[in-house]
Amino acid sequence: MPADERFAVRRESARASVLRPLTAVPAPAGVPVPPGLALRGRLATGARRPETSRGSGRGGSGRGGSGSRTPRPGRGGGPRQAYERARRAWDRPLTAYYVILGSSLLITVLGLVMVYSASMIKALDISKPATYFFGKQFLAAVIGGGLMLIAAKMPVKLHRALAYPILMATVFLMVLVQVPGIGMSVNGNQNWLYLGGPFQLQPSEFGKLALILWGADLLARKQDKRLLTQWKHMLVPLVPVAFMLLGLIMLGGDMGTAIILTAILFGLLWLAGAPTRLFAGVLGFAAVLAFLLIRTSPNRMSRLACMGVSEPDPEGGCWQAAHGIYALASGGWFGSGLGASVEKWGQLPEPHTDFIFAITGEELGLAGTLSVLALFAALGYAGIRVAGRTEDPFVRYAAGGVTTWITAQAVINIGAVLGLLPIAGVPLPLFSYGGSALLPTMFAVGLMITFAREDPAAKAALAMRRPGVRWKTMRRRVKKRPSGER
């Protein structure tokens, strides 16, 4: 028979065997039926094949022999699985790095938007363009971004080397402020230097950064020499230098900056492991000094009396505190809309500086204020994580000091707007208008980014993400063949 005819006969026989109906073959008694024969028998009798889930094994069974797929741990829609996924994501080496970078940039960008919205009427009122304050803040943000980038690229040793020069330069500028004819008075505070044109500088804002860097370097060197177990080495010269800075600040009448500097000092002492009696002694001395300063100043006494007020008195006192509450109360859940604030039309003094959080609540509502609080909480928690996971004492003290600075200043500002704390006159970090406050804060954020990258696990993760390293790693794993082919 020719080959073509033999191929045609085989094809017809194969087609006939496929189309032949399956019949159930009864099995002899006592003989087990194979799974294949049992399946053919069910199909022949017209029984429907049971549906199996995707990824199941043979015979309609999944892993482990069950008919349904067993969910993997950590995957699912339950709250426990979501919590586990969030916890694993937070434990990654680069989480603190991205949280610090992302939250600080978001706060700064949102602050620029709110500064423009809150300062338009104020700028027009003083015969300036509507973008006058926004332009100055944007320029400060650009310069601060450059400082943050420089600080993020600097090694930790260079930061430690700059501690003493920054402290001496800051003290010199703070002394220069008190020289008649050089220093300027703004809102009753003699804490400003005139730089020419519309630009001014407040050296006391840089005093916070100087105290953190110098104090962290001092405590780290004493810890290396095992001297922090003695109270005199813990206090001297840290406390005298801090009190010198406080004295220069109080000469200008800036009570708010002095409070923040005191909080930084307490944070450094707490991180250094100061005993309770020593910590309580320093805190008690500072409380007595603050009481005397407040008691002897009618302006500070009036600010203290405005805590919790809901309406201004007939003589015009507590006007700012009351209208800050009005702005927050009129915002509702989602606010009146960006730019639609009523209180900024001359009712609320300083809407773009100390009370910008009130304008945020009026225009963006509760959702906007909670978003700002969440960003500050994320930034503070990431700073605590950096300080808690490092083995370098300088990094621990500096990261803890920066976290104390930003968190304490945010709490004091927001607490004053809510009527829970006296009006201290401190801006909201990275958010309020003020280039003198923005520049050192952004440098401190860059410092935190450096510390987050110095973690060994973060270093390894960043090294693996470099394209050159990954390409070289892949090339090392591929062996060349004798012929030269890969």
C-alpha positions as CSV (number, residue, x, y, z in Angstrom):
1,M,0.0,0.0,0.0
2,P,1.4,3.4,-0.8
3,A,2.5,5.7,2.0
4,D,-0.3,8.3,1.3
5,E,-3.0,5.7,1.6
6,R,-1.5,4.2,4.8
7,F,-1.4,7.7,6.4
8,A,-5.1,8.4,5.4
9,V,-6.2,5.1,7.0
10,R,-4.4,5.8,10.3
11,R,-5.9,9.3,10.4
12,E,-9.5,8.0,9.9
13,S,-9.0,5.3,12.6
14,A,-7.7,7.9,15.1
15,R,-10.6,10.2,14.4
16,A,-13.1,7.4,14.9
17,S,-11.5,6.4,18.2
18,V,-11.8,10.0,19.5
19,L,-15.4,10.4,18.4
20,R,-16.4,7.0,19.8
21,P,-18.6,7.5,23.0
22,L,-17.1,6.5,26.2
23,T,-18.8,3.6,28.0
24,A,-18.5,2.6,31.6
25,V,-16.6,-0.6,32.0
26,P,-17.7,-2.5,35.1
27,A,-14.8,-3.5,37.2
28,P,-14.4,-7.0,38.6
29,A,-15.3,-7.5,42.3
30,G,-12.4,-6.8,44.6
31,V,-10.3,-5.0,42.0
32,P,-9.7,-1.3,42.6
33,V,-10.7,1.0,39.8
34,P,-8.0,3.4,38.6
35,P,-8.8,7.1,38.7
36,G,-8.7,7.4,34.9
37,L,-11.3,4.6,34.4
38,A,-13.6,6.0,37.1
39,L,-13.4,9.4,35.4
40,R,-14.3,7.9,32.0
41,G,-17.2,6.1,33.6
42,R,-18.6,9.3,35.1
43,L,-18.3,11.1,31.7
44,A,-20.0,8.2,30.0
45,T,-23.0,8.2,32.3
46,G,-23.5,11.9,31.7
47,A,-22.4,13.1,35.1
48,R,-20.9,16.6,35.1
49,R,-17.3,17.0,36.0
50,P,-16.9,18.9,39.2
51,E,-15.5,22.4,38.8
52,T,-12.1,23.0,40.4
53,S,-10.5,26.2,41.4
54,R,-7.8,27.7,39.4
55,G,-4.4,26.2,40.2
56,S,-5.8,22.9,41.7
57,G,-4.1,19.6,41.1
58,R,-5.2,16.5,39.3
59,G,-8.6,15.0,40.0
60,G,-10.0,18.4,41.1
61,S,-8.0,18.6,44.3
62,G,-5.7,21.5,45.2
63,R,-2.6,21.4,47.4
64,G,-2.9,19.0,50.2
65,G,-5.6,17.0,48.5
66,S,-8.5,19.4,49.3
67,G,-10.9,20.7,46.6
68,S,-10.4,24.4,47.4
69,R,-7.2,26.4,47.2
70,T,-5.6,27.2,50.5
71,P,-4.9,31.0,50.8
72,R,-1.4,31.9,51.4
73,P,-0.6,33.6,54.7
74,G,-0.5,37.4,54.4
75,R,-2.8,37.6,51.4
76,G,-6.4,38.3,51.7
77,G,-8.8,41.1,52.5
78,G,-9.0,40.7,56.2
79,P,-7.8,43.3,58.6
80,R,-5.2,41.0,60.1
81,Q,-3.7,40.3,56.7
82,A,-3.7,44.0,55.9
83,Y,-1.9,44.7,59.2
84,E,0.7,42.0,58.5
85,R,1.4,43.5,55.1
86,A,1.7,47.0,56.5
87,R,4.0,45.7,59.2
88,R,6.3,43.9,56.8
89,A,6.4,47.0,54.5
90,W,7.3,49.2,57.5
91,D,10.1,46.8,58.5
92,R,11.9,47.2,55.2
93,P,15.3,48.8,55.3
94,L,14.4,51.9,53.2
95,T,11.0,52.7,54.7
96,A,12.3,55.4,57.0
97,Y,14.3,56.9,54.2
98,Y,11.3,57.2,51.9
99,V,9.0,58.3,54.7
100,I,11.3,61.2,55.8
101,L,11.8,62.3,52.2
102,G,8.2,62.0,51.1
103,S,6.5,63.5,54.1
104,S,8.8,66.5,54.4
105,L,8.4,67.3,50.6
106,L,4.6,66.9,50.9
107,I,4.5,69.2,53.9
108,T,6.6,71.8,52.1
109,V,4.6,71.7,48.9
110,L,1.3,71.9,50.7
111,G,2.7,74.7,52.8
112,L,3.6,76.7,49.6
113,V,0.0,76.3,48.4
114,M,-1.5,77.4,51.7
115,V,1.0,80.3,52.0
116,Y,-0.2,81.6,48.6
117,S,-3.8,81.2,49.5
118,A,-3.5,82.7,53.0
119,S,-1.3,85.7,52.1
120,M,-3.0,87.1,49.0
121,I,-5.2,89.5,50.9
122,K,-2.4,90.5,53.2
123,A,-0.1,91.3,50.3
124,L,-2.8,93.4,48.5
125,D,-3.4,95.2,51.8
126,I,0.2,96.5,51.9
127,S,0.1,97.4,48.2
128,K,2.1,94.4,47.0
129,P,1.3,91.9,44.3
130,A,-0.8,88.9,45.4
131,T,2.2,86.6,45.0
132,Y,4.6,88.7,47.1
133,F,4.8,86.4,50.1
134,F,4.5,83.3,48.0
135,G,7.5,84.4,45.9
136,K,9.7,84.9,48.9
137,Q,8.6,81.6,50.4
138,F,9.2,79.8,47.1
139,L,12.7,81.2,46.9
140,A,13.4,80.1,50.4
141,A,12.0,76.6,49.6
142,V,14.4,76.4,46.5
143,I,17.4,77.4,48.6
144,G,16.2,75.1,51.4
145,G,15.9,72.2,48.9
146,G,19.5,72.8,47.9
147,L,20.6,72.8,51.6
148,M,18.6,69.6,52.1
149,L,20.3,67.9,49.1
150,I,23.8,69.0,50.4
151,A,23.0,67.8,53.9
152,A,21.8,64.5,52.5
153,K,25.0,63.9,50.5
154,M,27.3,64.8,53.3
155,P,28.8,62.0,55.4
156,V,28.2,61.8,59.1
157,K,31.8,62.7,59.9
158,L,31.5,66.0,58.0
159,H,28.3,66.9,60.0
160,R,30.2,66.3,63.2
161,A,33.1,68.5,62.0
162,L,30.7,71.3,61.2
163,A,29.1,71.3,64.7
164,Y,31.5,73.8,66.3
165,P,31.7,76.2,63.3
166,I,27.9,76.4,63.1
167,L,27.6,77.0,66.8
168,M,30.2,79.8,66.8
169,A,28.7,81.4,63.8
170,T,25.2,81.3,65.3
171,V,26.3,82.8,68.6
172,F,28.1,85.6,66.7
173,L,25.0,86.4,64.7
174,M,22.8,86.3,67.8
175,V,25.1,88.8,69.6
176,L,25.1,90.9,66.5
177,V,21.3,91.2,66.6
178,Q,21.5,93.0,69.9
179,V,23.9,95.7,68.6
180,P,21.9,98.9,68.0
181,G,21.6,99.9,64.4
182,I,22.3,96.3,63.1
183,G,19.5,94.3,64.7
184,M,15.8,94.8,63.7
185,S,12.7,94.6,65.8
186,V,9.7,92.7,64.2
187,N,6.4,92.5,66.2
188,G,8.2,93.5,69.4
189,N,11.0,90.9,69.1
190,Q,14.6,92.1,68.6
191,N,15.8,88.9,66.8
192,W,16.3,89.9,63.2
193,L,19.1,91.0,60.9
194,Y,18.5,93.1,57.8
195,L,20.0,91.5,54.6
196,G,18.9,94.1,52.1
197,G,15.8,94.5,50.1
198,P,12.8,92.5,51.4
199,F,15.0,89.9,53.0
200,Q,15.7,89.4,56.7
201,L,17.3,86.7,58.8
202,Q,16.5,85.4,62.3
203,P,19.7,83.8,63.7
204,S,17.8,82.2,66.6
205,E,16.2,79.7,64.2
206,F,19.7,78.5,63.3
207,G,20.4,78.2,67.1
208,K,18.2,75.1,67.2
209,L,20.3,73.3,64.6
210,A,23.5,74.5,66.2
211,L,22.5,73.1,69.6
212,I,21.5,69.7,68.1
213,L,24.7,69.2,66.2
214,W,27.0,70.5,68.9
215,G,25.2,68.7,71.7
216,A,25.0,65.4,69.8
217,D,28.8,65.5,69.1
218,L,29.6,66.4,72.7
219,L,27.4,63.6,74.2
220,A,28.7,61.1,71.6
221,R,32.4,61.8,72.5
222,K,31.6,61.6,76.2
223,Q,29.7,58.3,75.7
224,D,32.7,56.9,73.9
225,K,34.9,57.8,77.0
226,R,32.2,56.4,79.4
227,L,31.8,59.7,81.1
228,L,28.0,60.0,80.9
229,T,27.6,58.0,84.1
230,Q,28.7,61.1,86.0
231,W,26.1,63.9,86.3
232,K,28.7,66.7,86.0
233,H,29.8,65.4,82.6
234,M,26.2,65.1,81.5
235,L,25.3,68.7,82.4
236,V,28.6,70.5,81.7
237,P,29.1,72.1,79.3
238,L,25.8,71.2,77.6
239,V,23.4,73.0,79.9
240,P,25.5,76.2,80.3
241,V,25.9,76.6,76.5
242,A,22.1,76.0,76.1
243,F,21.3,78.6,78.7
244,M,23.7,81.0,77.0
245,L,21.7,80.6,73.8
246,L,18.4,80.9,75.7
247,G,19.7,84.2,77.3
248,L,20.5,85.7,73.9
249,I,17.1,84.7,72.6
250,M,15.3,86.1,75.6
251,L,17.1,89.4,75.2
252,G,15.1,89.8,72.1
253,G,11.9,88.8,73.7
254,D,11.3,85.7,71.6
255,M,9.6,83.4,74.1
256,G,8.4,80.8,71.5
257,T,11.9,80.0,70.2
258,A,13.2,79.8,73.8
259,I,10.6,77.1,74.5
260,I,11.6,75.1,71.5
261,L,15.3,75.3,72.4
262,T,14.4,74.1,76.0
263,A,12.5,71.2,74.5
264,I,15.6,70.2,72.4
265,L,17.8,70.4,75.6
266,F,15.4,68.1,77.4
267,G,15.4,65.7,74.5
268,L,19.2,65.5,74.4
269,L,19.3,64.9,78.2
270,W,16.6,62.2,78.0
271,L,18.5,60.4,75.1
272,A,21.7,60.6,77.1
273,G,20.0,58.7,80.0
274,A,19.8,61.5,82.5
275,P,18.5,60.2,85.9
276,T,15.0,61.2,87.0
277,R,16.1,63.5,89.8
278,L,18.5,65.3,87.5
279,F,16.0,65.6,84.7
280,A,13.4,66.8,87.1
281,G,15.8,69.3,88.6
282,V,16.6,70.9,85.2
283,L,12.9,70.8,84.3
284,G,11.9,72.5,87.6
285,F,14.5,75.2,87.2
286,A,13.2,75.9,83.6
287,A,9.6,76.0,84.8
288,V,10.4,78.5,87.5
289,L,12.3,80.7,85.1
290,A,9.5,80.5,82.5
291,F,6.9,81.5,85.2
292,L,9.0,84.5,86.2
293,L,9.4,85.6,82.6
294,I,5.7,85.2,81.9
295,R,4.6,86.9,85.1
296,T,6.7,90.0,84.5
297,S,5.4,90.5,81.0
298,P,1.8,91.8,80.4
299,N,2.0,90.6,76.8
300,R,2.8,87.0,77.8
301,M,0.2,87.1,80.6
302,S,-2.5,88.1,78.1
303,R,-1.5,85.3,75.8
304,L,-1.8,82.8,78.7
305,A,-5.2,84.2,79.5
306,C,-6.5,83.5,75.9
307,M,-6.3,79.7,76.3
308,G,-9.6,78.1,75.5
309,V,-11.5,81.3,74.7
310,S,-14.4,81.0,72.2
311,E,-15.0,84.8,71.6
312,P,-12.9,87.9,72.0
313,D,-13.5,90.2,74.9
314,P,-15.1,93.6,74.4
315,E,-11.8,95.4,74.7
316,G,-10.3,93.5,71.7
317,G,-8.3,91.0,73.7
318,C,-7.9,87.4,72.5
319,W,-8.9,88.5,69.0
320,Q,-6.4,86.2,67.3
321,A,-7.2,83.1,69.4
322,A,-11.0,83.5,69.0
323,H,-10.9,84.0,65.2
324,G,-8.6,81.0,64.8
325,I,-11.3,78.9,66.4
326,Y,-13.9,80.6,64.1
327,A,-11.8,79.6,61.0
328,L,-11.5,76.0,62.1
329,A,-15.2,75.8,63.0
330,S,-16.4,77.1,59.7
331,G,-14.4,74.6,57.7
332,G,-16.6,71.6,58.3
333,W,-15.5,68.2,56.9
334,F,-14.0,69.3,53.6
335,G,-13.7,73.1,53.9
336,S,-15.0,76.0,52.0
337,G,-12.6,75.5,49.1
338,L,-9.0,76.5,48.4
339,G,-8.8,80.3,48.4
340,A,-12.3,80.8,49.8
341,S,-11.4,81.7,53.4
342,V,-13.3,84.5,55.0
343,E,-11.0,85.0,58.1
344,K,-8.0,86.0,56.0
345,W,-9.8,89.1,54.9
346,G,-8.5,91.1,57.8
347,Q,-10.2,89.2,60.6
348,L,-7.4,86.8,61.5
349,P,-4.0,88.5,62.2
350,E,-0.9,86.7,60.7
351,P,-2.9,84.2,58.7
352,H,0.1,83.0,56.7
353,T,2.5,82.6,59.6
354,D,1.5,81.5,63.1
355,F,-2.2,80.7,62.3
356,I,-1.8,79.1,58.8
357,F,-3.2,75.9,60.3
358,A,-6.5,77.7,61.0
359,I,-6.8,78.9,57.4
360,T,-6.0,75.3,56.3
361,G,-8.9,74.1,58.4
362,E,-11.2,76.7,57.0
363,E,-10.4,76.0,53.3
364,L,-9.6,72.3,53.4
365,G,-11.7,71.3,56.3
366,L,-11.1,68.4,58.8
367,A,-9.8,66.3,56.0
368,G,-7.0,68.8,55.2
369,T,-6.0,69.3,58.8
370,L,-5.9,65.6,59.5
371,S,-3.7,65.1,56.5
372,V,-1.2,67.6,57.8
373,L,-1.3,65.9,61.2
374,A,-0.7,62.5,59.6
375,L,2.3,63.8,57.6
376,F,3.9,65.3,60.8
377,A,3.2,62.0,62.7
378,A,4.8,60.0,59.9
379,L,7.8,62.3,59.9
380,G,8.2,62.1,63.7
381,Y,7.8,58.3,63.8
382,A,10.4,57.8,61.1
383,G,12.8,60.0,63.0
384,I,12.2,57.8,66.1
385,R,12.9,54.7,64.1
386,V,16.2,56.1,62.8
387,A,17.3,57.1,66.3
388,G,16.2,53.7,67.7
389,R,17.9,51.5,65.2
390,T,21.3,53.0,64.9
391,E,24.5,52.0,66.8
392,D,26.2,55.3,66.3
393,P,25.7,57.5,69.4
394,F,26.0,60.8,67.4
395,V,23.3,59.7,64.9
396,R,21.1,58.7,67.9
397,Y,21.4,62.0,69.6
398,A,21.1,64.1,66.5
399,A,18.2,62.2,65.0
400,G,16.4,62.4,68.4
401,G,17.1,66.1,68.7
402,V,15.8,66.9,65.2
403,T,12.7,64.8,65.9
404,T,12.1,66.6,69.2
405,W,12.5,69.9,67.5
406,I,10.0,69.4,64.6
407,T,7.5,67.5,66.7
408,A,7.5,69.9,69.7
409,Q,7.3,73.0,67.4
410,A,4.3,71.4,65.5
411,V,2.5,70.5,68.7
412,I,3.0,74.0,70.2
413,N,1.8,75.8,67.0
414,I,-1.2,73.5,66.5
415,G,-2.1,73.5,70.2
416,A,-2.1,77.3,70.2
417,V,-4.4,77.4,67.1
418,L,-6.8,74.9,68.8
419,G,-6.8,77.0,72.0
420,L,-5.2,74.2,74.1
421,L,-1.8,76.1,74.6
422,P,-0.8,79.7,74.9
423,I,0.1,81.5,71.7
424,A,3.9,81.2,71.6
425,G,4.4,82.8,68.2
426,V,6.3,79.8,66.6
427,P,5.7,78.9,63.0
428,L,4.5,75.4,61.8
429,P,7.7,73.7,60.6
430,L,8.1,73.4,56.8
431,F,4.5,74.8,56.4
432,S,4.2,78.4,57.7
433,Y,5.7,81.4,55.9
434,G,9.2,82.3,56.9
435,G,12.5,81.6,55.2
436,S,14.5,81.9,58.4
437,A,12.6,79.0,59.9
438,L,12.4,77.0,56.6
439,L,16.2,76.9,55.8
440,P,17.5,75.3,59.0
441,T,14.5,72.9,59.1
442,M,15.1,71.6,55.6
443,F,18.8,71.2,56.4
444,A,17.8,69.2,59.4
445,V,15.6,67.0,57.2
446,G,18.6,66.4,54.9
447,L,20.5,65.4,58.1
448,M,17.8,62.8,58.9
449,I,18.0,61.5,55.3
450,T,21.7,61.0,55.7
451,F,21.1,59.1,59.0
452,A,18.4,56.9,57.4
453,R,20.9,56.0,54.5
454,E,23.7,55.2,57.0
455,D,21.8,52.1,58.2
456,P,23.7,49.0,57.0
457,A,20.6,47.3,55.6
458,A,19.6,50.6,53.9
459,K,23.1,50.8,52.4
460,A,22.9,47.3,51.0
461,A,19.4,48.0,49.5
462,L,20.5,51.2,47.9
463,A,23.6,49.5,46.4
464,M,21.5,46.8,44.9
465,R,19.2,49.3,43.2
466,R,22.1,51.0,41.3
467,P,21.9,49.9,37.6
468,G,25.7,49.4,37.4
469,V,25.8,47.1,40.4
470,R,22.9,45.0,39.2
471,W,24.4,44.7,35.7
472,K,27.8,43.6,37.0
473,T,26.1,41.1,39.3
474,M,24.2,39.6,36.4
475,R,27.3,39.4,34.3
476,R,29.2,37.6,37.0
477,R,26.5,34.9,37.2
478,V,26.7,34.2,33.4
479,K,29.5,31.9,32.5
480,K,31.1,32.2,29.0
481,R,31.1,29.2,26.7
482,P,34.2,28.0,25.0
483,S,32.9,29.2,21.7
484,G,32.5,32.8,23.0
485,E,28.7,32.7,23.1
486,R,26.7,33.6,26.2
